């Protein structure tokens, strides 16, 4: 039975500032409408490609998107940043309206991204449970019947009559999350990307989301983590530039996401505004970071245990001599740094050479064995005392697939059992 | 048979709700608001209670404010400027105006910023947006009730001393007046908040605008003075636009009805047509505000 039907949904956004100029534009349009000059119903808009400067001030964040969901289905929604996932979620949660098209829904639909919405700092925990529950659409009786459960799940029983402004941020999130998971709507939207809080709590959230996903409810699951999508979802759709590119079997969609089409990689030139860690000023500048696969192609998706080459362009502003160390590391959502690579451990291929003023490209070849999932890159150059000349962390985002480049090699668990695989030897000795 | 077919049809196409691009202009979500009545109650409680949390005097602050304002007004506009009419206790005259004007200004100012103030919640979760201004109005209404009780106490003092001769027919009009002013102020607030969602110019206007607006009603002077003034200038052949402005303000007749009731002042110049005009304006403003509010509600989060 269909519980959600999305038909030809489009959403147009206007770029640029809202000011006097846009006001005159608005006035012009309404005036034309008023005197009966036909204006096209929608502005001429372009495909939403953020890296290319366009001719129009309007973009389609979603473009004629259609799909439907049946009862009990766990649908994975995947796609790169800017593919339209967040916009789709906004439309589904009725926060904003579509430009064209219709969405039909059976039952209550709610999303787990509304954690803590409408908490009032002056009200007590108890008062906020009722207020927040009502905002999320629960009836009074429903909240009352779940009240005790919510408190025991949140673990803040002692503070329940204290205003929430006195709560630690951890307690605040705990209480909010406890309310959200007890909402039990017919259709639940889970956005894993938005899991909040500290590392421990993120893990707890993700675990709880998994439990809910496996409980037989209709779920829309948005994630960048392909191994979780593969584990939880019975079906998946791949979004790109505001449209559905592929709709079908999870495995097929995940493969397409990991290997299909060359990406508009988040790697490359580091924007001027990107936060950096600099103690020794004006000595050196990290210009760009790129990852290359075994075929030497610039990419951000890699096979399991594929050799990755990190290429970093560096502008040395003042002679450094040999007073430098390069540090690279990979990290994920939970741990900023999982692996560690340093030039002093001869991981930079060249021997420690003196750096004079000029431009250099560092090449770091790593025989990585990260488990399938999504990771980012940290790179910094320090002096030998450990003070950074320049450092960039959490840059870009790349995927490790469960498939090996070689057909025989494959990460065979459906779930990531950690972050890194080592070279292990296993043997059994009978001792009795 | 027919109903069976309809029912079968409903079973087949029984969507609970549809999200569409264009909604009709007239779409007051009575059903949704009724479903979310508990939320309105909680918002109402929150708006009312949060006002005096962490204060020693608590709800007493609701009466301290009109008392202090009355003292100042009585001194400045009564004793110094001599604006209060003869034969009416100054305190009662000013307090009756202040209490009802405060209520109107309170609803107006608080609802005029709904969209921007709640962008954070509105950007994350759906509920009928109208729940917020309605609960704000209800909270202000309760505050008005408290201040009204204060006025009654002051009134009783003067009445028992024989200093004032009330008109109970007009006092009985108070609940209707409160609803009329509430709806009018909420309508004006909703229109302002919709207009300021995209272009924020009007937010600069509202703060001092409401204060200026007070001078165009009969809060600090009696209508009789304005009419005297107008008659005097008309006798000289001049047109008195002051009289037109004061009478055109739909709050004026409500304040006047209040004054007739509690101070027995101005009955001879009270004109029922102006009271009907206030009711009519309130309804028109309210209906227009619903249309504008609905139109804004849908996509405002994209431009806020």
XYZ file of C-alpha atoms in Angstrom:
736
model
C 0.000 0.000 0.000
C 1.304 3.415 -0.972
C 1.750 5.750 1.980
C 3.703 8.513 0.290
C 3.459 9.664 -3.314
C 5.637 12.425 -4.673
C 4.714 13.653 -8.103
C 6.693 16.061 -10.301
C 7.965 18.065 -7.379
C 10.110 21.082 -8.237
C 11.527 23.731 -6.007
C 13.023 26.957 -7.221
C 15.328 29.121 -5.191
C 16.479 32.636 -5.837
C 20.138 33.345 -5.329
C 21.665 36.582 -4.203
C 20.582 39.099 -1.607
C 17.167 40.371 -0.709
C 17.395 44.150 -0.939
C 16.191 47.185 -2.848
C 17.010 45.608 -6.209
C 15.071 42.418 -5.564
C 12.215 44.544 -4.247
C 11.954 46.415 -7.545
C 12.007 43.057 -9.302
C 9.095 41.880 -7.153
C 7.165 45.087 -7.799
C 7.747 44.789 -11.551
C 6.426 41.237 -11.582
C 3.305 42.054 -9.575
C 2.651 45.109 -11.704
C 2.903 43.078 -14.911
C 0.504 40.521 -13.443
C -1.838 43.303 -12.394
C -2.109 44.908 -15.826
C -2.362 41.536 -17.501
C 0.984 41.229 -19.250
C 1.639 37.516 -19.143
C 4.684 36.637 -17.148
C 5.924 33.086 -17.241
C 4.740 31.387 -14.109
C 8.265 30.734 -12.961
C 11.533 32.480 -13.544
C 13.909 30.973 -16.034
C 16.020 28.816 -13.836
C 19.077 26.659 -14.232
C 20.194 23.316 -12.935
C 21.661 23.688 -9.482
C 25.381 23.334 -10.088
C 27.108 25.414 -7.464
C 30.589 25.257 -8.952
C 29.638 26.947 -12.210
C 28.691 30.615 -12.416
C 25.333 30.718 -14.199
C 23.334 33.220 -16.239
C 20.206 33.115 -14.143
C 19.656 34.196 -10.569
C 17.263 31.294 -10.112
C 18.086 27.622 -9.664
C 16.057 24.449 -9.425
C 16.987 22.724 -6.188
C 14.547 19.978 -7.147
C 13.494 19.338 -10.695
C 10.440 17.248 -11.621
C 11.171 14.698 -8.959
C 8.796 11.761 -8.519
C 8.758 8.593 -6.463
C 6.506 6.761 -4.079
C 6.958 4.749 -0.928
C 5.007 1.724 0.256
C 4.061 0.845 3.781
C 6.861 -0.794 5.755
C 9.534 0.137 3.257
C 12.887 1.484 4.446
C 13.943 3.790 1.644
C 17.486 5.084 1.466
C 17.947 8.521 -0.076
C 21.518 9.090 -1.197
C 23.259 11.744 -3.212
C 26.125 14.160 -2.991
C 25.947 17.515 -1.240
C 23.677 19.766 -3.270
C 21.786 16.905 -4.900
C 18.565 18.102 -3.262
C 18.287 15.853 -0.218
C 17.805 18.635 2.320
C 15.336 20.476 0.119
C 13.344 17.282 -0.298
C 13.277 16.822 3.478
C 12.115 20.406 3.976
C 9.242 19.871 1.570
C 8.300 16.595 3.212
C 8.256 18.122 6.676
C 6.006 20.930 5.299
C 8.395 23.646 6.330
C 8.280 25.198 2.900
C 6.109 24.623 -0.142
C 7.054 23.211 -3.543
C 7.139 25.438 -6.631
C 5.252 22.827 -8.627
C 3.944 19.332 -8.055
C 2.173 17.505 -5.257
C 3.079 15.322 -2.308
C 0.426 13.012 -0.879
C 0.801 11.467 2.540
C -1.068 8.866 4.554
C -0.637 9.050 8.296
C 1.605 11.243 10.368
C 5.041 12.032 9.060
C 7.781 13.330 11.311
C 11.503 13.590 11.236
C 14.241 12.996 13.751
C 15.999 16.181 12.711
C 13.668 18.235 14.858
C 15.536 17.429 18.021
C 14.882 20.137 20.604
C 12.723 22.317 18.375
C 10.771 24.828 20.410
C 12.393 24.160 23.759
C 11.879 27.211 25.877
C 14.830 27.917 28.196
C 12.655 29.312 30.992
C 10.358 26.298 31.183
C 11.173 23.175 33.180
C 12.053 19.837 31.637
C 8.554 18.574 32.311
C 6.880 21.601 30.756
C 9.148 21.309 27.750
C 8.313 17.641 27.217
C 4.678 18.623 26.800
C 5.409 21.693 24.697
C 7.862 19.906 22.415
C 5.585 16.885 22.078
C 2.692 19.131 21.077
C 4.845 20.982 18.528
C 5.743 17.642 16.994
C 2.035 16.901 16.714
C 1.362 14.641 19.693
C -1.964 14.799 21.498
C -2.032 15.476 25.223
C -3.045 11.918 26.137
C -0.283 10.516 23.927
C 2.367 12.558 25.709
C 0.961 11.655 29.110
C 1.036 7.951 28.318
C 4.674 8.149 27.232
C 5.802 10.631 29.837
C 7.479 8.151 32.186
C 9.145 6.315 29.327
C 10.550 9.563 27.938
C 12.000 10.551 31.304
C 13.634 7.207 31.913
C 15.101 7.110 28.398
C 16.490 10.623 28.776
C 18.062 9.899 32.162
C 17.452 13.416 33.510
C 14.762 12.473 36.045
C 16.455 14.468 38.781
C 16.350 17.715 36.789
C 12.849 17.358 35.447
C 11.467 20.286 37.485
C 14.411 22.589 36.705
C 14.307 25.074 33.812
C 16.149 23.618 30.831
C 18.443 26.640 30.651
C 20.213 25.109 33.676
C 20.808 21.861 31.820
C 24.191 20.912 30.450
C 24.117 20.741 26.661
C 24.307 16.952 26.924
C 21.235 16.729 29.132
C 19.395 19.090 26.829
C 20.043 16.924 23.771
C 19.223 13.753 25.682
C 15.820 15.057 26.711
C 15.086 16.366 23.229
C 16.093 13.144 21.547
C 14.048 11.109 24.032
C 10.927 13.028 23.017
C 11.646 12.682 19.306
C 12.134 8.907 19.390
C 8.932 8.393 21.338
C 6.900 10.221 18.735
C 6.188 7.053 16.735
C 4.788 8.530 13.527
C 3.602 6.326 10.673
C 6.351 7.660 8.416
C 9.658 8.569 9.963
C 12.366 10.631 8.308
C 15.855 9.980 9.636
C 18.686 12.234 8.606
C 21.880 10.625 9.757
C 23.945 13.539 8.540
C 22.376 15.666 11.229
C 23.100 13.416 14.166
C 24.226 15.869 16.843
C 26.060 15.947 20.130
C 29.360 14.503 21.211
C 30.872 11.343 19.764
C 29.268 9.083 22.354
C 25.856 10.533 21.861
C 26.204 10.397 18.072
C 26.897 6.715 18.351
C 23.869 6.329 20.583
C 21.699 8.235 18.109
C 22.870 6.163 15.204
C 22.281 3.001 17.175
C 18.761 4.108 18.072
C 18.093 5.054 14.452
C 19.180 1.578 13.428
C 16.813 0.019 15.947
C 13.915 2.094 14.653
C 14.794 1.295 11.062
C 14.666 -2.398 11.829
C 11.331 -2.240 13.650
C 9.199 -2.516 10.511
C 8.092 1.091 10.219
C 8.016 3.130 6.998
C 11.221 5.079 6.967
C 13.024 7.542 4.748
C 16.685 7.278 5.579
C 19.082 9.965 4.421
C 22.748 9.181 4.787
C 26.209 9.539 3.362
C 27.322 6.308 4.921
C 26.892 3.645 2.278
C 27.459 0.756 4.624
C 24.579 1.900 6.858
C 22.320 2.435 3.875
C 23.170 -1.006 2.584
C 22.536 -2.520 5.998
C 19.189 -0.867 6.693
C 17.439 -0.107 3.441
C 15.375 -2.394 1.286
C 15.302 0.109 -1.547
C 17.184 3.268 -2.381
C 17.034 6.273 -4.670
C 19.982 8.254 -5.932
C 19.501 12.004 -6.297
C 21.612 14.225 -8.483
C 21.025 17.867 -9.404
C 17.507 17.774 -8.043
C 16.265 14.686 -9.834
C 16.054 10.941 -9.268
C 18.881 9.348 -11.226
C 18.290 5.799 -10.103
C 15.502 4.128 -8.138
C 15.746 0.515 -7.204
C 17.649 -2.165 -5.392
C 19.872 -0.752 -2.637
C 22.973 -2.602 -3.821
C 22.626 -1.239 -7.344
C 22.090 2.330 -6.122
C 25.013 2.173 -3.711
C 27.305 0.891 -6.459
C 26.165 3.627 -8.791
C 26.753 6.231 -6.078
C 30.240 4.933 -5.357
C 31.483 4.388 -8.877
C 29.238 6.325 -11.221
C 30.054 9.596 -12.938
C 33.006 11.767 -12.159
C 32.286 13.822 -9.108
C 32.373 17.554 -8.677
C 34.858 16.628 -5.957
C 34.972 18.665 -2.785
C 38.710 18.444 -3.086
C 40.985 20.776 -5.003
C 41.740 24.409 -4.317
C 41.113 25.322 -0.672
C 38.807 28.354 -0.431
C 40.270 31.487 1.114
C 37.649 31.421 3.862
C 38.402 27.851 4.929
C 39.480 27.755 8.588
C 43.159 27.035 9.106
C 45.410 26.417 12.058
C 48.396 28.710 11.811
C 50.924 29.571 14.536
C 54.013 30.405 12.467
C 52.613 33.064 10.210
C 53.570 33.856 6.600
C 55.916 30.945 6.119
C 53.912 28.599 3.992
C 50.452 28.118 2.508
C 48.594 24.920 1.661
C 46.976 25.651 -1.690
C 45.087 22.497 -2.632
C 44.496 18.888 -1.629
C 43.560 16.163 -4.094
C 43.180 12.416 -3.846
C 44.164 10.106 -6.687
C 43.213 6.490 -7.149
C 45.431 3.686 -8.390
C 44.791 4.643 -12.015
C 46.105 8.115 -11.224
C 42.685 9.760 -11.602
C 41.488 12.566 -9.407
C 38.622 11.040 -7.423
C 36.780 10.945 -4.127
C 35.521 7.369 -4.192
C 37.844 4.467 -3.665
C 37.756 0.725 -3.581
C 38.390 -1.211 -0.426
C 42.157 -1.332 0.263
C 42.901 0.722 -2.834
C 46.134 2.673 -2.790
C 45.320 6.395 -2.325
C 47.712 9.157 -3.290
C 47.240 12.426 -1.436
C 48.563 15.287 -3.562
C 49.040 18.593 -1.812
C 50.146 21.797 -3.504
C 52.132 24.043 -1.215
C 53.362 27.573 -1.609
C 56.487 28.193 0.476
C 56.654 31.923 1.187
C 59.963 31.954 3.092
C 62.835 29.502 3.071
C 62.180 26.775 5.625
C 65.236 24.607 5.175
C 64.606 21.227 6.696
C 62.693 22.599 9.670
C 59.363 21.027 8.774
C 57.240 17.939 9.253
C 54.209 16.972 7.201
C 51.303 15.379 8.979
C 48.380 13.824 7.183
C 45.508 11.883 8.627
C 42.109 10.514 7.749
C 39.090 10.893 9.996
C 35.362 10.245 10.038
C 32.285 11.739 11.678
C 33.112 10.221 15.036
C 36.894 10.441 15.204
C 38.675 13.424 13.683
C 41.811 11.377 13.289
C 41.828 7.655 12.653
C 45.001 7.087 10.724
C 48.265 8.950 10.921
C 50.888 9.593 8.255
C 53.994 11.693 8.718
C 56.884 12.729 6.520
C 59.341 11.582 9.169
C 58.013 8.066 8.873
C 59.101 8.250 5.232
C 55.503 8.373 4.089
C 56.287 11.395 1.964
C 57.998 9.630 -0.870
C 60.961 11.976 -1.262
C 63.659 12.116 1.353
C 63.570 15.081 3.657
C 64.620 17.813 1.319
C 65.167 21.471 2.105
C 62.244 23.735 1.181
C 63.209 27.065 -0.318
C 60.807 29.773 -1.420
C 58.678 28.382 -4.250
C 55.823 26.069 -5.098
C 55.839 22.367 -4.344
C 53.605 19.402 -4.748
C 53.730 16.831 -1.948
C 52.754 13.335 -2.801
C 51.811 10.902 -0.102
C 51.024 7.366 -1.172
C 49.126 5.410 1.400
C 48.328 1.725 1.359
C 45.199 2.370 3.342
C 42.831 -0.236 4.648
C 40.010 1.895 5.981
C 36.729 0.063 6.340
C 33.841 1.111 4.057
C 32.403 4.495 4.956
C 32.865 8.208 4.576
C 36.094 9.954 5.581
C 37.808 13.319 5.423
C 41.411 14.481 5.167
C 43.530 16.509 7.580
C 46.817 17.926 6.436
C 49.279 20.194 8.157
C 52.897 21.274 7.937
C 54.598 21.940 11.279
C 58.004 23.073 12.383
C 60.072 20.512 14.224
C 58.866 21.905 17.556
C 55.329 20.997 16.521
C 53.948 24.484 15.800
C 51.957 24.559 12.561
C 52.930 26.718 9.584
C 49.557 25.908 8.084
C 46.979 23.230 8.779
C 43.682 22.249 7.238
C 41.410 19.761 8.938
C 38.177 18.010 8.058
C 38.749 18.854 4.407
C 36.782 17.239 1.597
C 34.953 13.980 1.916
C 35.689 10.661 0.302
C 34.070 7.247 0.278
C 35.566 3.835 0.731
C 33.466 1.193 -0.946
C 33.003 -2.354 0.303
C 34.202 -3.654 -3.029
C 37.866 -4.195 -3.756
C 39.485 -3.166 -7.017
C 40.338 -6.766 -7.467
C 37.133 -8.812 -7.811
C 38.312 -11.363 -5.255
C 38.837 -8.769 -2.559
C 35.745 -7.614 -0.728
C 34.831 -6.381 2.694
C 32.265 -9.003 3.425
C 30.450 -7.742 6.479
C 27.300 -5.792 5.821
C 28.189 -3.435 8.632
C 31.382 -1.566 9.383
C 32.924 -3.296 12.382
C 35.315 -0.494 13.210
C 37.261 1.993 11.139
C 40.505 0.326 10.048
C 41.617 -3.191 9.120
C 45.221 -4.159 9.932
C 47.337 -6.825 8.360
C 46.464 -9.728 10.599
C 47.506 -13.294 10.940
C 45.188 -15.792 12.478
C 45.954 -19.264 13.670
C 44.561 -21.844 16.035
C 46.752 -23.973 18.283
C 45.219 -26.903 20.039
C 46.502 -26.872 23.614
C 44.723 -29.808 25.112
C -25.318 3.276 -2.095
C -23.853 6.602 -3.016
C -22.188 6.946 0.338
C -20.736 3.465 -0.032
C -19.151 4.422 -3.330
C -17.696 7.529 -1.760
C -16.372 5.490 1.102
C -14.796 2.946 -1.230
C -13.271 5.795 -3.143
C -11.883 7.208 0.067
C -10.392 3.872 0.992
C -8.647 3.738 -2.345
C -7.431 7.302 -2.433
C -7.447 7.972 1.294
C -4.579 10.426 1.496
C -4.512 12.199 4.810
C -3.087 15.363 3.401
C -1.660 16.757 0.203
C 1.143 19.245 -0.104
C 0.652 21.420 -3.162
C 2.351 24.387 -4.722
C -0.551 26.798 -4.731
C -3.102 27.087 -1.987
C -6.287 29.048 -2.165
C -6.023 32.523 -0.701
C -8.801 31.813 1.743
C -7.615 28.914 3.798
C -8.111 29.392 7.499
C -7.134 26.021 8.859
C -9.900 25.624 11.405
C -9.576 21.849 11.367
C -5.814 21.846 11.800
C -6.016 24.537 14.471
C -8.573 22.485 16.341
C -6.317 19.455 16.114
C -3.477 21.504 17.537
C -5.611 23.163 20.255
C -3.420 21.636 22.926
C -0.388 23.300 21.363
C -2.207 26.648 21.395
C -2.911 26.124 25.090
C 0.753 25.347 25.783
C 2.014 28.309 23.765
C -0.474 30.460 25.673
C 0.815 29.147 28.983
C 4.406 29.622 27.863
C 3.807 33.221 26.717
C 2.019 34.051 29.933
C 4.223 32.222 32.411
C 7.605 33.040 30.835
C 6.737 36.703 31.419
C 7.288 36.579 35.148
C 9.570 33.558 35.610
C 12.446 34.272 37.974
C 10.805 37.376 39.418
C 9.946 37.896 43.083
C 6.765 39.816 42.478
C 5.596 37.432 39.736
C 2.241 38.336 38.154
C 2.159 41.487 40.280
C 4.229 43.093 37.518
C 1.140 43.014 35.338
C -0.497 45.601 37.611
C 2.596 47.590 38.563
C 3.106 48.722 34.986
C -0.335 50.359 34.503
C -0.159 51.863 38.005
C 3.151 53.593 37.291
C 2.005 54.716 33.846
C -1.170 56.125 35.349
C 0.791 58.053 37.984
C 3.064 59.599 35.358
C 0.229 60.370 32.924
C -1.870 61.896 35.676
C 0.992 64.195 36.601
C 2.129 65.129 33.079
C -1.065 65.185 31.064
C -3.465 65.807 33.928
C -1.794 68.174 36.379
C 0.709 69.917 34.074
C -1.076 69.967 30.723
C -4.605 69.911 32.112
C -5.912 67.547 29.449
C -8.230 65.558 31.711
C -11.881 66.635 31.589
C -13.704 68.364 34.442
C -15.793 66.278 36.808
C -13.934 63.002 36.352
C -11.190 61.708 38.690
C -7.932 62.098 36.715
C -6.623 58.725 37.847
C -9.712 56.875 36.646
C -9.747 58.792 33.383
C -6.147 57.963 32.478
C -6.142 54.434 33.807
C -9.189 53.395 31.788
C -7.467 54.618 28.625
C -4.101 53.100 29.482
C -5.421 49.636 30.338
C -7.265 49.191 27.091
C -4.596 50.819 24.936
C -1.865 48.680 26.525
C -3.800 45.592 25.605
C -4.141 46.677 21.993
C -0.469 47.698 21.708
C 0.670 44.505 23.431
C -1.118 42.218 20.973
C -0.031 44.319 18.001
C 3.664 44.505 18.905
C 3.966 40.878 19.951
C 2.275 39.479 16.851
C 4.065 41.817 14.466
C 7.260 39.801 14.593
C 5.911 36.236 14.594
C 7.578 35.013 11.422
C 11.059 36.275 12.111
C 11.025 35.476 15.790
C 9.935 31.893 15.220
C 11.956 31.258 12.062
C 13.949 28.732 14.020
C 10.939 26.559 14.877
C 9.061 27.260 11.648
C 12.138 26.175 9.699
C 12.127 22.744 11.225
C 8.646 21.518 11.886
C 5.136 21.971 10.621
C 2.135 23.051 12.655
C -0.560 25.579 11.764
C 1.394 28.838 12.022
C -1.723 30.705 13.103
C -1.405 28.889 16.450
C 1.329 31.323 17.474
C -0.495 34.672 17.031
C -3.679 33.206 18.492
C -1.874 32.074 21.626
C -0.110 35.445 21.874
C -3.465 37.176 21.700
C -4.924 34.901 24.365
C -1.982 35.541 26.683
C -2.380 39.295 26.246
C -6.101 38.919 26.846
C -5.417 37.276 30.187
C -2.997 40.048 31.049
C -5.697 42.540 30.097
C -8.123 40.741 32.398
C -5.713 41.158 35.315
C -5.265 44.858 34.553
C -8.981 45.230 34.082
C -9.509 43.886 37.607
C -7.101 46.571 38.829
C -9.214 49.163 37.045
C -12.331 47.754 38.722
C -10.672 48.153 42.131
C -9.752 51.776 41.410
C -13.214 52.370 39.998
C -14.893 50.884 43.102
C -12.899 53.264 45.293
C -14.202 56.317 43.423
C -17.686 54.941 43.034
C -18.069 54.159 46.754
C -16.809 57.690 47.519
C -19.493 58.989 45.222
C -17.016 60.669 42.892
C -18.193 58.923 39.748
C -21.492 57.826 38.299
C -20.994 54.722 36.124
C -22.973 53.644 33.084
C -23.387 49.883 33.432
C -24.731 49.380 29.918
C -21.391 50.502 28.580
C -19.379 48.539 31.124
C -21.195 45.420 29.944
C -19.738 46.119 26.513
C -16.201 45.326 27.747
C -15.986 41.649 26.632
C -17.085 42.573 23.108
C -14.619 45.467 23.049
C -11.817 43.164 24.180
C -12.538 40.706 21.383
C -12.839 43.455 18.771
C -9.531 45.055 19.790
C -7.815 41.654 20.082
C -8.825 40.596 16.597
C -7.928 43.981 15.159
C -4.510 44.080 16.809
C -3.748 40.479 15.855
C -4.768 41.202 12.276
C -2.531 44.266 12.110
C 0.286 42.289 13.732
C -0.097 39.397 11.297
C -0.053 41.726 8.319
C 3.076 43.435 9.645
C 4.819 40.155 10.398
C 4.004 38.864 6.909
C 5.254 42.078 5.331
C 8.457 42.036 7.354
C 9.271 38.387 6.652
C 10.983 39.313 3.394
C 11.618 43.050 3.576
C 12.368 44.179 7.071
C 11.673 47.882 6.646
C 8.468 47.851 8.653
C 10.120 46.417 11.755
C 11.756 49.803 12.174
C 8.352 51.417 12.039
C 6.411 49.241 14.486
C 8.374 50.030 17.656
C 7.867 53.790 17.717
C 4.870 53.663 15.367
C 2.659 52.102 18.034
C 3.699 54.783 20.472
C 2.837 57.528 18.009
C -0.425 55.798 17.250
C -1.413 56.236 20.883
C -1.542 59.998 20.392
C -4.064 59.612 17.579
C -6.562 58.017 19.936
C -8.135 59.418 23.047
C -5.822 57.855 25.634
C -4.340 61.074 27.023
C -7.132 63.499 26.154
C -10.915 63.268 25.925
C -12.689 63.196 22.586
C -14.748 66.165 23.765
C -11.608 68.368 23.669
C -10.906 67.359 20.063
C -14.474 68.100 19.031
C -14.423 71.450 20.829
C -11.211 72.294 19.012
C -12.660 71.189 15.672
C -15.847 73.199 16.175
C -13.790 76.248 17.030
C -11.649 75.998 13.910
C -14.625 75.163 11.702
C -16.306 78.292 12.964
C -13.282 80.159 11.652
C -13.622 78.337 8.323
C -10.686 75.976 8.808
C -10.859 72.254 8.273
C -9.862 70.195 11.353
C -7.969 67.172 10.104
C -7.110 66.284 13.746
C -10.730 65.345 14.358
C -10.801 63.185 11.220
C -7.612 61.342 12.228
C -8.788 60.673 15.762
C -12.209 59.486 14.658
C -10.773 57.423 11.814
C -8.694 55.472 14.298
C -10.868 52.441 15.019
C -9.519 52.171 18.564
C -10.972 55.560 19.497
C -14.622 54.541 19.750
C -13.708 51.518 21.890
C -11.799 53.720 24.344
C -14.681 56.152 24.337
C -17.185 53.418 25.165
C -14.930 52.489 28.059
C -14.829 56.059 29.328
C -18.590 56.399 29.094
C -18.914 53.233 31.143
C -16.433 53.911 33.937
C -16.204 57.710 34.071
C -19.627 58.577 32.692
C -17.862 61.025 30.444
C -18.674 61.675 26.791
C -22.090 60.005 26.537
C -23.562 63.042 24.792
C -20.995 62.844 21.986
C -20.831 59.034 21.803
C -21.871 57.884 18.340
C -22.771 54.235 17.872
C -21.851 54.380 14.191
C -18.222 54.749 15.175
C -18.446 51.679 17.349
C -19.891 49.699 14.425
C -17.131 51.134 12.307
C -14.580 49.674 14.777
C -16.185 46.237 14.620
C -16.249 46.410 10.822
C -12.603 47.488 10.619
C -11.594 44.695 12.970
C -13.307 42.101 10.777
C -11.913 43.486 7.526
C -8.385 43.739 8.940
C -8.659 40.211 10.319
C -9.849 38.699 7.016
C -7.197 40.513 4.992
C -4.560 39.374 7.484
C -5.573 35.736 7.060
C -5.127 35.951 3.284
C -1.729 37.635 3.586
C -0.634 35.362 6.413
C -1.518 32.269 4.382
C 0.312 33.506 1.352
C 3.424 34.225 3.393
C 3.285 31.132 5.565
C 3.968 28.778 2.692
C 7.378 29.894 1.522
C 8.567 32.510 3.959
C 11.317 30.278 5.304
C 13.098 30.639 1.928
C 13.338 34.394 2.235
C 13.320 35.182 5.937
